[in-house]
Amino acid sequence: MPKAQETVLEIDLNAVKHNLDYLKSKITSSTKFLAVVKAFAYGNDAEEIALYLQELNVDYFAVAYTSEGIHLRKAGVTKPILVLHPLPVSFKALIENCLEPNIYNHKVLSEFIEVATNEGQTNYPIHLKFNTGLNRLGFSISDLESIHSKIENTATVKIKSMFSHLAASEDLNERSFTLNQISTFKSIIENFESLFGFLPLIHMCNTSGILNYPEAHFDMVRSGIGLYGFGNSEEEDKNFKPIASLKSVISQIHHIEKGESVGYNRAFKSDAEQKTATIPIGHADGISRIYGNGKGYVIINGRKAPLVGNVCMDMIMVNVTGIDCEEGDEVIVFDADHTANDLAHNANTISYELITAVSQRVKRIVKK
Ligand SMILES: *Cc1c(COP(=O)(O)O)cnc(C)c1O
């Protein structure tokens, strides 16, 4: 890769393959693999990544919202796409694009059946989500009978899968809570089978579930963060390769005298002579204000340069005192060695937030 001359997010598809291969080594060959590509594939590039994963034969995709699924269909994704958080206002568009809704409560079930019936559908695939402790979206075990009676009377929909979501799969201190979620889900599965007389596809694990709870892999697993290169623990991080590098360039260098300030609100006041570099990336590009005032850093010629003062909309200033650098030099915000995870932890947040925040203004360069 040539050195960055502007702010760019480089995406390495070989690293995606490495991560997929590693995750697949953790499941049996008959376990299906669903790739979670919501939120622009966690801030990367959903279309390029989904098309590549489709070539690598993943079984399923998931997005959060219908509009995200429509983009994938337009880009040429033909595999099934589960919409994790569909809203009734978009059901018609969802059906027109052959997307498959997560059905999480009675209101959504009734409204979906109504729209699908009006659209002349039969056996339209739906996925039932059950709440086993996350308390976010999902039916409970006591809803099974009423789901059954609603679905018995219609040929409009068919249940393609049932699933649940773990609340703390990455946190081994919460192991007993997670085991309890798994056993609750198993009871739901048993009750489902005795009521409905069959079982659809069953799935529960996200990335950390795949790594930590092999007993909960069921028929399919769902991975997002792992595909993008993070294992949610120091040990597991070693087995993954971060796929994205966020790079920029030094626009200008300033020599700051003792007593001068840097940036808005004069948040930084110098108590000695300093050298700062101004970089064309700001909160509008996804570098949140929490990284300001020394919480975050960038890498310049191999050295850490901490942020000075407040993050601006389009720029940050960093302290390069003692770092051999000049205007035009490349700046690394994160890459495979200086990871988004490390930077995020420094500011008390998580890799998921930092990588999904990289805004659409930042040019994506996909390395094949
Ligand atoms: C986002 C999401 C996932 C992916 O989780 P990771 O921790 O990124 O692997 C899986 N399942 C559901 C329901 C999700 O919302």
mmCIF file of C-alpha atoms and ligand atoms in Angstrom:
data_model
loop_
_atom_site.group_PDB
_atom_site.id
_atom_site.type_symbol
_atom_site.label_atom_id
_atom_site.label_comp_id
_atom_site.label_asym_id
_atom_site.label_seq_id
_atom_site.Cartn_x
_atom_site.Cartn_y
_atom_site.Cartn_z
ATOM 1 C CA MET A 1 0.000 0.000 0.000
ATOM 2 C CA PRO A 2 1.348 3.480 -0.843
ATOM 3 C CA LYS A 3 1.499 5.867 2.122
ATOM 4 C CA ALA A 4 -1.757 7.655 2.936
ATOM 5 C CA GLN A 5 -2.072 11.178 1.536
ATOM 6 C CA GLU A 6 -5.491 11.831 3.034
ATOM 7 C CA THR A 7 -7.691 10.139 5.638
ATOM 8 C CA VAL A 8 -8.469 6.612 4.448
ATOM 9 C CA LEU A 9 -9.765 3.349 5.841
ATOM 10 C CA GLU A 10 -7.899 0.454 4.257
ATOM 11 C CA ILE A 11 -9.710 -2.867 4.398
ATOM 12 C CA ASP A 12 -7.814 -6.112 3.982
ATOM 13 C CA LEU A 13 -9.987 -8.908 2.602
ATOM 14 C CA ASN A 14 -7.264 -11.491 3.258
ATOM 15 C CA ALA A 15 -7.649 -10.726 6.945
ATOM 16 C CA VAL A 16 -11.399 -11.303 6.641
ATOM 17 C CA LYS A 17 -10.659 -14.753 5.245
ATOM 18 C CA HIS A 18 -8.173 -15.458 8.020
ATOM 19 C CA ASN A 19 -10.786 -14.554 10.645
ATOM 20 C CA LEU A 20 -13.508 -16.579 8.959
ATOM 21 C CA ASP A 21 -11.200 -19.610 8.753
ATOM 22 C CA TYR A 22 -10.348 -19.285 12.437
ATOM 23 C CA LEU A 23 -14.009 -18.998 13.475
ATOM 24 C CA LYS A 24 -14.904 -21.950 11.261
ATOM 25 C CA SER A 25 -12.179 -24.018 12.936
ATOM 26 C CA LYS A 26 -14.205 -23.609 16.144
ATOM 27 C CA ILE A 27 -17.449 -25.056 14.741
ATOM 28 C CA THR A 28 -18.293 -28.403 13.165
ATOM 29 C CA SER A 29 -18.559 -28.650 9.394
ATOM 30 C CA SER A 30 -22.326 -29.050 9.623
ATOM 31 C CA THR A 31 -22.807 -25.877 11.692
ATOM 32 C CA LYS A 32 -23.954 -23.021 9.487
ATOM 33 C CA PHE A 33 -22.225 -19.651 9.557
ATOM 34 C CA LEU A 34 -24.091 -16.355 9.561
ATOM 35 C CA ALA A 35 -22.006 -13.237 8.907
ATOM 36 C CA VAL A 36 -23.263 -10.129 10.701
ATOM 37 C CA VAL A 37 -22.707 -7.188 8.353
ATOM 38 C CA LYS A 38 -24.920 -4.570 10.020
ATOM 39 C CA ALA A 39 -23.788 -0.951 10.339
ATOM 40 C CA PHE A 40 -21.663 -1.004 7.143
ATOM 41 C CA ALA A 41 -20.066 -4.264 8.274
ATOM 42 C CA TYR A 42 -19.090 -2.621 11.574
ATOM 43 C CA GLY A 43 -17.917 0.540 9.855
ATOM 44 C CA ASN A 44 -15.914 -1.165 7.127
ATOM 45 C CA ASP A 45 -17.729 -1.673 3.813
ATOM 46 C CA ALA A 46 -20.764 -3.935 3.934
ATOM 47 C CA GLU A 47 -21.128 -4.438 0.199
ATOM 48 C CA GLU A 48 -17.522 -5.398 -0.567
ATOM 49 C CA ILE A 49 -17.284 -7.580 2.528
ATOM 50 C CA ALA A 50 -20.617 -9.333 2.022
ATOM 51 C CA LEU A 51 -19.838 -10.073 -1.627
ATOM 52 C CA TYR A 52 -16.471 -11.479 -0.609
ATOM 53 C CA LEU A 53 -18.006 -13.600 2.174
ATOM 54 C CA GLN A 54 -20.620 -14.794 -0.276
ATOM 55 C CA GLU A 55 -17.787 -16.060 -2.510
ATOM 56 C CA LEU A 56 -16.352 -17.803 0.555
ATOM 57 C CA ASN A 57 -19.709 -19.512 0.956
ATOM 58 C CA VAL A 58 -21.032 -18.253 4.247
ATOM 59 C CA ASP A 59 -24.605 -19.489 4.679
ATOM 60 C CA TYR A 60 -26.410 -16.395 5.871
ATOM 61 C CA PHE A 61 -26.097 -12.672 6.413
ATOM 62 C CA ALA A 62 -27.646 -10.438 9.050
ATOM 63 C CA VAL A 63 -28.183 -6.693 9.124
ATOM 64 C CA ALA A 64 -29.997 -4.584 11.706
ATOM 65 C CA TYR A 65 -32.398 -2.666 9.478
ATOM 66 C CA THR A 66 -34.274 -3.267 6.261
ATOM 67 C CA SER A 67 -32.506 -0.429 4.416
ATOM 68 C CA GLU A 68 -29.166 -2.144 5.049
ATOM 69 C CA GLY A 69 -30.497 -5.365 3.540
ATOM 70 C CA ILE A 70 -31.778 -3.519 0.472
ATOM 71 C CA HIS A 71 -28.284 -2.106 -0.135
ATOM 72 C CA LEU A 72 -26.839 -5.608 -0.023
ATOM 73 C CA ARG A 73 -29.437 -6.931 -2.466
ATOM 74 C CA LYS A 74 -28.688 -4.052 -4.863
ATOM 75 C CA ALA A 75 -24.979 -4.891 -4.608
ATOM 76 C CA GLY A 76 -25.651 -8.484 -5.657
ATOM 77 C CA VAL A 77 -25.944 -10.416 -2.415
ATOM 78 C CA THR A 78 -28.224 -13.373 -3.147
ATOM 79 C CA LYS A 79 -27.826 -15.431 0.041
ATOM 80 C CA PRO A 80 -30.529 -15.182 2.700
ATOM 81 C CA ILE A 81 -30.415 -12.003 4.769
ATOM 82 C CA LEU A 82 -31.875 -11.880 8.278
ATOM 83 C CA VAL A 83 -33.023 -8.418 9.366
ATOM 84 C CA LEU A 84 -32.413 -8.337 13.114
ATOM 85 C CA HIS A 85 -34.476 -5.291 13.963
ATOM 86 C CA PRO A 86 -37.128 -4.753 11.322
ATOM 87 C CA LEU A 87 -39.802 -2.157 11.980
ATOM 88 C CA PRO A 88 -43.333 -2.508 10.606
ATOM 89 C CA VAL A 89 -42.997 0.664 8.521
ATOM 90 C CA SER A 90 -40.518 -1.180 6.283
ATOM 91 C CA PHE A 91 -42.217 -4.605 6.016
ATOM 92 C CA LYS A 92 -43.380 -4.056 2.438
ATOM 93 C CA ALA A 93 -39.874 -3.082 1.289
ATOM 94 C CA LEU A 94 -38.468 -6.015 3.250
ATOM 95 C CA ILE A 95 -40.702 -8.446 1.357
ATOM 96 C CA GLU A 96 -40.012 -6.823 -2.017
ATOM 97 C CA ASN A 97 -36.307 -7.442 -1.435
ATOM 98 C CA CYS A 98 -36.656 -11.028 -0.150
ATOM 99 C CA LEU A 99 -35.272 -10.145 3.275
ATOM 100 C CA GLU A 100 -36.165 -12.277 6.287
ATOM 101 C CA PRO A 101 -37.498 -10.584 9.409
ATOM 102 C CA ASN A 102 -36.676 -11.278 13.022
ATOM 103 C CA ILE A 103 -40.085 -11.474 14.702
ATOM 104 C CA TYR A 104 -39.709 -10.507 18.349
ATOM 105 C CA ASN A 105 -43.181 -9.776 19.719
ATOM 106 C CA HIS A 106 -46.882 -10.306 19.019
ATOM 107 C CA LYS A 107 -47.418 -6.880 17.509
ATOM 108 C CA VAL A 108 -44.684 -7.406 14.954
ATOM 109 C CA LEU A 109 -45.906 -10.959 14.235
ATOM 110 C CA SER A 110 -49.481 -9.807 13.529
ATOM 111 C CA GLU A 111 -48.386 -6.825 11.482
ATOM 112 C CA PHE A 112 -45.962 -8.897 9.445
ATOM 113 C CA ILE A 113 -48.588 -11.554 8.697
ATOM 114 C CA GLU A 114 -50.974 -8.812 7.619
ATOM 115 C CA VAL A 115 -48.513 -7.143 5.239
ATOM 116 C CA ALA A 116 -47.259 -10.470 3.841
ATOM 117 C CA THR A 117 -50.854 -11.620 3.254
ATOM 118 C CA ASN A 118 -51.628 -8.377 1.414
ATOM 119 C CA GLU A 119 -48.531 -8.945 -0.684
ATOM 120 C CA GLY A 120 -49.825 -12.382 -1.641
ATOM 121 C CA GLN A 121 -47.070 -14.309 0.119
ATOM 122 C CA THR A 122 -47.168 -17.929 1.254
ATOM 123 C CA ASN A 123 -44.569 -19.658 3.425
ATOM 124 C CA TYR A 124 -42.607 -16.436 3.832
ATOM 125 C CA PRO A 125 -39.526 -17.224 5.979
ATOM 126 C CA ILE A 126 -39.509 -15.599 9.413
ATOM 127 C CA HIS A 127 -37.199 -15.970 12.395
ATOM 128 C CA LEU A 128 -38.501 -16.021 15.965
ATOM 129 C CA LYS A 129 -36.357 -14.379 18.598
ATOM 130 C CA PHE A 130 -36.569 -15.380 22.244
ATOM 131 C CA ASN A 131 -35.397 -13.330 25.186
ATOM 132 C CA THR A 132 -33.337 -15.425 27.597
ATOM 133 C CA GLY A 133 -31.883 -12.651 29.747
ATOM 134 C CA LEU A 134 -30.612 -9.799 27.596
ATOM 135 C CA ASN A 135 -34.005 -8.107 27.944
ATOM 136 C CA ARG A 136 -33.691 -6.272 24.660
ATOM 137 C CA LEU A 137 -35.835 -7.945 21.978
ATOM 138 C CA GLY A 138 -37.645 -11.258 22.010
ATOM 139 C CA PHE A 139 -40.608 -13.389 22.994
ATOM 140 C CA SER A 140 -40.603 -15.311 26.244
ATOM 141 C CA ILE A 141 -41.362 -18.979 26.795
ATOM 142 C CA SER A 142 -44.917 -18.100 27.859
ATOM 143 C CA ASP A 143 -45.628 -16.634 24.400
ATOM 144 C CA LEU A 144 -45.190 -19.998 22.636
ATOM 145 C CA GLU A 145 -48.835 -21.035 22.728
ATOM 146 C CA SER A 146 -50.140 -17.769 21.367
ATOM 147 C CA ILE A 147 -47.460 -17.761 18.640
ATOM 148 C CA HIS A 148 -48.556 -21.284 17.793
ATOM 149 C CA SER A 149 -52.221 -20.406 17.513
ATOM 150 C CA LYS A 150 -51.463 -17.351 15.357
ATOM 151 C CA ILE A 151 -49.242 -19.281 12.981
ATOM 152 C CA GLU A 152 -51.394 -22.432 12.787
ATOM 153 C CA ASN A 153 -54.111 -20.401 11.118
ATOM 154 C CA THR A 154 -52.043 -18.949 8.321
ATOM 155 C CA ALA A 155 -50.081 -20.260 5.368
ATOM 156 C CA THR A 156 -48.512 -16.828 4.911
ATOM 157 C CA VAL A 157 -45.372 -17.412 6.970
ATOM 158 C CA LYS A 158 -43.125 -20.304 7.929
ATOM 159 C CA ILE A 159 -40.709 -20.348 10.813
ATOM 160 C CA LYS A 160 -37.249 -20.751 9.359
ATOM 161 C CA SER A 161 -35.291 -20.326 12.551
ATOM 162 C CA MET A 162 -35.566 -19.633 16.257
ATOM 163 C CA PHE A 163 -32.816 -17.831 18.072
ATOM 164 C CA SER A 164 -31.667 -16.003 21.162
ATOM 165 C CA HIS A 165 -28.777 -13.692 21.990
ATOM 166 C CA LEU A 166 -26.221 -13.924 24.796
ATOM 167 C CA ALA A 167 -25.754 -10.937 27.091
ATOM 168 C CA ALA A 168 -22.223 -11.545 28.374
ATOM 169 C CA SER A 169 -20.589 -14.267 26.283
ATOM 170 C CA GLU A 170 -17.201 -12.510 26.444
ATOM 171 C CA ASP A 171 -17.236 -12.212 30.241
ATOM 172 C CA LEU A 172 -16.204 -15.452 31.943
ATOM 173 C CA ASN A 173 -17.166 -13.985 35.335
ATOM 174 C CA GLU A 174 -20.728 -14.212 34.056
ATOM 175 C CA ARG A 175 -20.400 -17.850 33.091
ATOM 176 C CA SER A 176 -23.241 -19.047 35.298
ATOM 177 C CA PHE A 177 -25.555 -16.356 33.913
ATOM 178 C CA THR A 178 -24.688 -17.433 30.362
ATOM 179 C CA LEU A 179 -25.201 -21.136 31.161
ATOM 180 C CA ASN A 180 -28.569 -20.149 32.538
ATOM 181 C CA GLN A 181 -29.415 -18.351 29.268
ATOM 182 C CA ILE A 182 -28.441 -21.488 27.352
ATOM 183 C CA SER A 183 -30.591 -23.744 29.520
ATOM 184 C CA THR A 184 -33.551 -21.344 29.292
ATOM 185 C CA PHE A 185 -33.206 -21.432 25.507
ATOM 186 C CA LYS A 186 -33.103 -25.240 25.594
ATOM 187 C CA SER A 187 -36.416 -25.306 27.492
ATOM 188 C CA ILE A 188 -37.917 -22.967 24.907
ATOM 189 C CA ILE A 189 -36.699 -25.287 22.132
ATOM 190 C CA GLU A 190 -38.240 -28.340 23.863
ATOM 191 C CA ASN A 191 -41.571 -26.619 24.372
ATOM 192 C CA PHE A 192 -41.521 -25.372 20.807
ATOM 193 C CA GLU A 193 -40.974 -28.858 19.450
ATOM 194 C CA SER A 194 -43.764 -30.397 21.468
ATOM 195 C CA LEU A 195 -46.200 -27.650 20.426
ATOM 196 C CA PHE A 196 -45.264 -27.298 16.756
ATOM 197 C CA GLY A 197 -44.128 -30.845 16.042
ATOM 198 C CA PHE A 198 -40.927 -29.778 14.278
ATOM 199 C CA LEU A 199 -37.803 -27.724 14.862
ATOM 200 C CA PRO A 200 -36.506 -24.938 12.641
ATOM 201 C CA LEU A 201 -32.846 -23.866 12.449
ATOM 202 C CA ILE A 202 -31.575 -22.970 15.931
ATOM 203 C CA HIS A 203 -28.918 -20.381 16.749
ATOM 204 C CA MET A 204 -27.651 -18.440 19.736
ATOM 205 C CA CYS A 205 -23.908 -17.651 19.660
ATOM 206 C CA ASN A 206 -22.205 -14.425 18.661
ATOM 207 C CA THR A 207 -18.416 -14.259 18.272
ATOM 208 C CA SER A 208 -17.575 -14.743 21.953
ATOM 209 C CA GLY A 209 -20.277 -17.395 22.229
ATOM 210 C CA ILE A 210 -18.571 -19.307 19.413
ATOM 211 C CA LEU A 211 -15.256 -19.124 21.280
ATOM 212 C CA ASN A 212 -16.466 -19.730 24.829
ATOM 213 C CA TYR A 213 -19.636 -21.839 24.609
ATOM 214 C CA PRO A 214 -19.271 -24.692 22.095
ATOM 215 C CA GLU A 215 -22.233 -26.373 23.793
ATOM 216 C CA ALA A 216 -24.439 -23.571 22.453
ATOM 217 C CA HIS A 217 -23.479 -23.636 18.776
ATOM 218 C CA PHE A 218 -26.707 -25.453 17.789
ATOM 219 C CA ASP A 219 -27.334 -25.364 13.979
ATOM 220 C CA MET A 220 -25.791 -21.985 13.174
ATOM 221 C CA VAL A 221 -23.561 -19.308 14.707
ATOM 222 C CA ARG A 222 -23.602 -15.558 14.101
ATOM 223 C CA SER A 223 -20.364 -13.608 14.009
ATOM 224 C CA GLY A 224 -19.682 -9.938 13.555
ATOM 225 C CA ILE A 225 -16.712 -8.578 15.514
ATOM 226 C CA GLY A 226 -14.636 -11.741 14.971
ATOM 227 C CA LEU A 227 -14.825 -11.367 11.197
ATOM 228 C CA TYR A 228 -13.469 -7.848 11.579
ATOM 229 C CA GLY A 229 -10.563 -9.041 13.666
ATOM 230 C CA PHE A 230 -11.351 -8.877 17.374
ATOM 231 C CA GLY A 231 -11.781 -11.726 19.839
ATOM 232 C CA ASN A 232 -12.940 -9.732 22.881
ATOM 233 C CA SER A 233 -10.046 -10.938 25.058
ATOM 234 C CA GLU A 234 -6.291 -10.560 25.031
ATOM 235 C CA GLU A 235 -5.845 -14.284 24.446
ATOM 236 C CA GLU A 236 -8.339 -14.538 21.600
ATOM 237 C CA ASP A 237 -7.268 -11.269 19.961
ATOM 238 C CA LYS A 238 -4.035 -13.055 19.027
ATOM 239 C CA ASN A 239 -5.982 -15.470 16.817
ATOM 240 C CA PHE A 240 -7.645 -12.721 14.794
ATOM 241 C CA LYS A 241 -6.348 -10.107 12.378
ATOM 242 C CA PRO A 242 -7.936 -6.645 12.440
ATOM 243 C CA ILE A 243 -9.076 -6.039 8.868
ATOM 244 C CA ALA A 244 -9.073 -2.233 8.885
ATOM 245 C CA SER A 245 -6.370 0.414 9.079
ATOM 246 C CA LEU A 246 -7.418 4.005 9.635
ATOM 247 C CA LYS A 247 -4.708 6.295 8.303
ATOM 248 C CA SER A 248 -4.200 9.973 7.741
ATOM 249 C CA VAL A 249 -1.455 12.512 7.172
ATOM 250 C CA ILE A 250 0.153 15.498 8.905
ATOM 251 C CA SER A 251 -1.283 18.713 7.442
ATOM 252 C CA GLN A 252 0.737 21.180 9.496
ATOM 253 C CA ILE A 253 3.278 21.324 12.317
ATOM 254 C CA HIS A 254 3.251 24.070 14.950
ATOM 255 C CA HIS A 255 5.842 25.084 17.492
ATOM 256 C CA ILE A 256 3.967 26.125 20.617
ATOM 257 C CA GLU A 257 5.575 28.464 23.140
ATOM 258 C CA LYS A 258 5.153 28.084 26.881
ATOM 259 C CA GLY A 259 1.820 29.699 27.872
ATOM 260 C CA GLU A 260 0.155 29.278 24.451
ATOM 261 C CA SER A 261 -2.968 27.205 24.018
ATOM 262 C CA VAL A 262 -4.055 24.706 21.364
ATOM 263 C CA GLY A 263 -7.536 24.271 19.912
ATOM 264 C CA TYR A 264 -11.083 25.229 20.851
ATOM 265 C CA ASN A 265 -11.897 26.432 24.338
ATOM 266 C CA ARG A 266 -8.142 26.649 24.939
ATOM 267 C CA ALA A 267 -8.482 23.161 26.452
ATOM 268 C CA PHE A 268 -4.713 22.641 26.259
ATOM 269 C CA LYS A 269 -2.326 25.225 27.704
ATOM 270 C CA SER A 270 1.350 24.581 27.262
ATOM 271 C CA ASP A 271 3.704 24.754 30.239
ATOM 272 C CA ALA A 272 6.745 24.302 28.013
ATOM 273 C CA GLU A 273 7.783 24.518 24.377
ATOM 274 C CA GLN A 274 5.985 21.861 22.378
ATOM 275 C CA LYS A 275 5.644 20.672 18.803
ATOM 276 C CA THR A 276 2.151 19.744 17.583
ATOM 277 C CA ALA A 277 0.844 18.216 14.374
ATOM 278 C CA THR A 278 -2.587 18.933 12.905
ATOM 279 C CA ILE A 279 -4.298 15.950 11.263
ATOM 280 C CA PRO A 280 -7.354 16.015 8.962
ATOM 281 C CA ILE A 281 -9.627 13.708 10.958
ATOM 282 C CA GLY A 282 -12.159 14.821 13.552
ATOM 283 C CA HIS A 283 -15.351 13.928 15.330
ATOM 284 C CA ALA A 284 -17.237 14.078 12.023
ATOM 285 C CA ASP A 285 -14.992 11.220 10.873
ATOM 286 C CA GLY A 286 -15.621 9.141 13.984
ATOM 287 C CA ILE A 287 -12.939 10.301 16.406
ATOM 288 C CA SER A 288 -15.205 11.089 19.342
ATOM 289 C CA ARG A 289 -14.433 13.922 21.737
ATOM 290 C CA ILE A 290 -13.674 11.308 24.393
ATOM 291 C CA TYR A 291 -10.291 10.782 22.691
ATOM 292 C CA GLY A 292 -9.315 14.402 23.240
ATOM 293 C CA ASN A 293 -6.993 15.778 25.895
ATOM 294 C CA GLY A 294 -4.585 12.871 26.020
ATOM 295 C CA LYS A 295 -7.101 10.007 26.152
ATOM 296 C CA GLY A 296 -6.352 9.017 22.580
ATOM 297 C CA TYR A 297 -3.209 8.894 20.460
ATOM 298 C CA VAL A 298 -2.075 8.286 16.918
ATOM 299 C CA ILE A 299 1.093 6.631 15.646
ATOM 300 C CA ILE A 300 3.605 8.747 13.710
ATOM 301 C CA ASN A 301 6.819 7.163 12.464
ATOM 302 C CA GLY A 302 6.349 4.361 14.975
ATOM 303 C CA ARG A 303 5.840 6.652 18.006
ATOM 304 C CA LYS A 304 2.683 7.377 19.992
ATOM 305 C CA ALA A 305 1.520 10.986 19.698
ATOM 306 C CA PRO A 306 -1.252 11.827 22.208
ATOM 307 C CA LEU A 307 -4.139 14.124 21.280
ATOM 308 C CA VAL A 308 -3.746 17.673 22.487
ATOM 309 C CA GLY A 309 -6.855 19.646 23.490
ATOM 310 C CA ASN A 310 -10.340 19.014 22.191
ATOM 311 C CA VAL A 311 -11.199 17.001 19.093
ATOM 312 C CA CYS A 312 -12.533 19.376 16.383
ATOM 313 C CA MET A 313 -15.117 18.452 13.760
ATOM 314 C CA ASP A 314 -12.568 17.938 10.988
ATOM 315 C CA MET A 315 -9.212 17.892 12.748
ATOM 316 C CA ILE A 316 -7.214 16.746 15.719
ATOM 317 C CA MET A 317 -3.976 18.141 17.058
ATOM 318 C CA VAL A 318 -1.406 15.766 18.540
ATOM 319 C CA ASN A 319 1.769 16.236 20.518
ATOM 320 C CA VAL A 320 4.809 15.335 18.422
ATOM 321 C CA THR A 321 7.433 16.883 20.705
ATOM 322 C CA GLY A 322 10.537 14.752 20.296
ATOM 323 C CA ILE A 323 9.111 12.797 17.349
ATOM 324 C CA ASP A 324 11.026 13.084 14.097
ATOM 325 C CA CYS A 325 8.264 14.009 11.616
ATOM 326 C CA GLU A 326 7.281 16.524 8.997
ATOM 327 C CA GLU A 327 4.260 17.836 7.159
ATOM 328 C CA GLY A 328 2.989 15.181 4.740
ATOM 329 C CA ASP A 329 4.069 12.214 6.894
ATOM 330 C CA GLU A 330 1.654 9.305 7.292
ATOM 331 C CA VAL A 331 -0.356 8.988 10.508
ATOM 332 C CA ILE A 332 -1.842 5.731 11.785
ATOM 333 C CA VAL A 333 -4.940 5.966 13.961
ATOM 334 C CA PHE A 334 -5.293 2.201 14.163
ATOM 335 C CA ASP A 335 -4.136 -0.826 12.206
ATOM 336 C CA ALA A 336 -3.319 -4.491 12.784
ATOM 337 C CA ASP A 337 -0.423 -3.646 15.153
ATOM 338 C CA HIS A 338 -1.810 -0.556 16.896
ATOM 339 C CA THR A 339 -5.318 -1.870 17.239
ATOM 340 C CA ALA A 340 -8.649 -0.123 17.498
ATOM 341 C CA ASN A 341 -9.158 -2.214 20.598
ATOM 342 C CA ASP A 342 -6.110 -0.700 22.358
ATOM 343 C CA LEU A 343 -7.102 2.824 21.394
ATOM 344 C CA ALA A 344 -10.714 2.277 22.474
ATOM 345 C CA HIS A 345 -9.670 0.800 25.834
ATOM 346 C CA ASN A 346 -7.495 3.814 26.508
ATOM 347 C CA ALA A 347 -10.641 5.949 26.352
ATOM 348 C CA ASN A 348 -12.825 3.504 28.319
ATOM 349 C CA THR A 349 -14.813 2.291 25.358
ATOM 350 C CA ILE A 350 -14.752 -0.821 23.163
ATOM 351 C CA SER A 351 -13.545 -1.705 19.669
ATOM 352 C CA TYR A 352 -17.152 -2.077 18.454
ATOM 353 C CA GLU A 353 -17.839 1.609 19.085
ATOM 354 C CA LEU A 354 -14.635 2.977 17.569
ATOM 355 C CA ILE A 355 -14.762 0.947 14.349
ATOM 356 C CA THR A 356 -18.480 1.433 13.662
ATOM 357 C CA ALA A 357 -18.059 5.186 14.149
ATOM 358 C CA VAL A 358 -15.706 5.716 11.187
ATOM 359 C CA SER A 359 -17.993 7.937 9.161
ATOM 360 C CA GLN A 360 -18.952 7.586 5.545
ATOM 361 C CA ARG A 361 -16.861 10.690 4.747
ATOM 362 C CA VAL A 362 -13.715 8.579 5.138
ATOM 363 C CA LYS A 363 -12.676 6.998 1.850
ATOM 364 C CA ARG A 364 -12.623 3.190 1.918
ATOM 365 C CA ILE A 365 -9.869 1.373 0.040
ATOM 366 C CA VAL A 366 -10.451 -2.370 -0.242
ATOM 367 C CA LYS A 367 -7.324 -4.515 -0.679
ATOM 368 C CA LYS A 368 -8.192 -7.755 -2.428
HETATM 369 C C1 LIG B 1 -24.716 -7.730 16.452
HETATM 370 C C2 LIG B 1 -25.260 -9.084 16.733
HETATM 371 C C3 LIG B 1 -24.439 -10.233 16.614
HETATM 372 C C4 LIG B 1 -22.953 -10.168 16.365
HETATM 373 O O1 LIG B 1 -22.261 -10.049 17.589
HETATM 374 P P1 LIG B 1 -20.655 -10.051 17.652
HETATM 375 O O2 LIG B 1 -20.351 -9.926 19.101
HETATM 376 O O3 LIG B 1 -20.212 -8.858 16.875
HETATM 377 O O4 LIG B 1 -20.189 -11.318 17.033
HETATM 378 C C5 LIG B 1 -25.048 -11.476 16.736
HETATM 379 N N1 LIG B 1 -26.369 -11.580 17.011
HETATM 380 C C6 LIG B 1 -27.170 -10.501 17.173
HETATM 381 C C7 LIG B 1 -28.607 -10.704 17.502
HETATM 382 C C8 LIG B 1 -26.639 -9.218 17.055
HETATM 383 O O5 LIG B 1 -27.428 -8.158 17.247
#
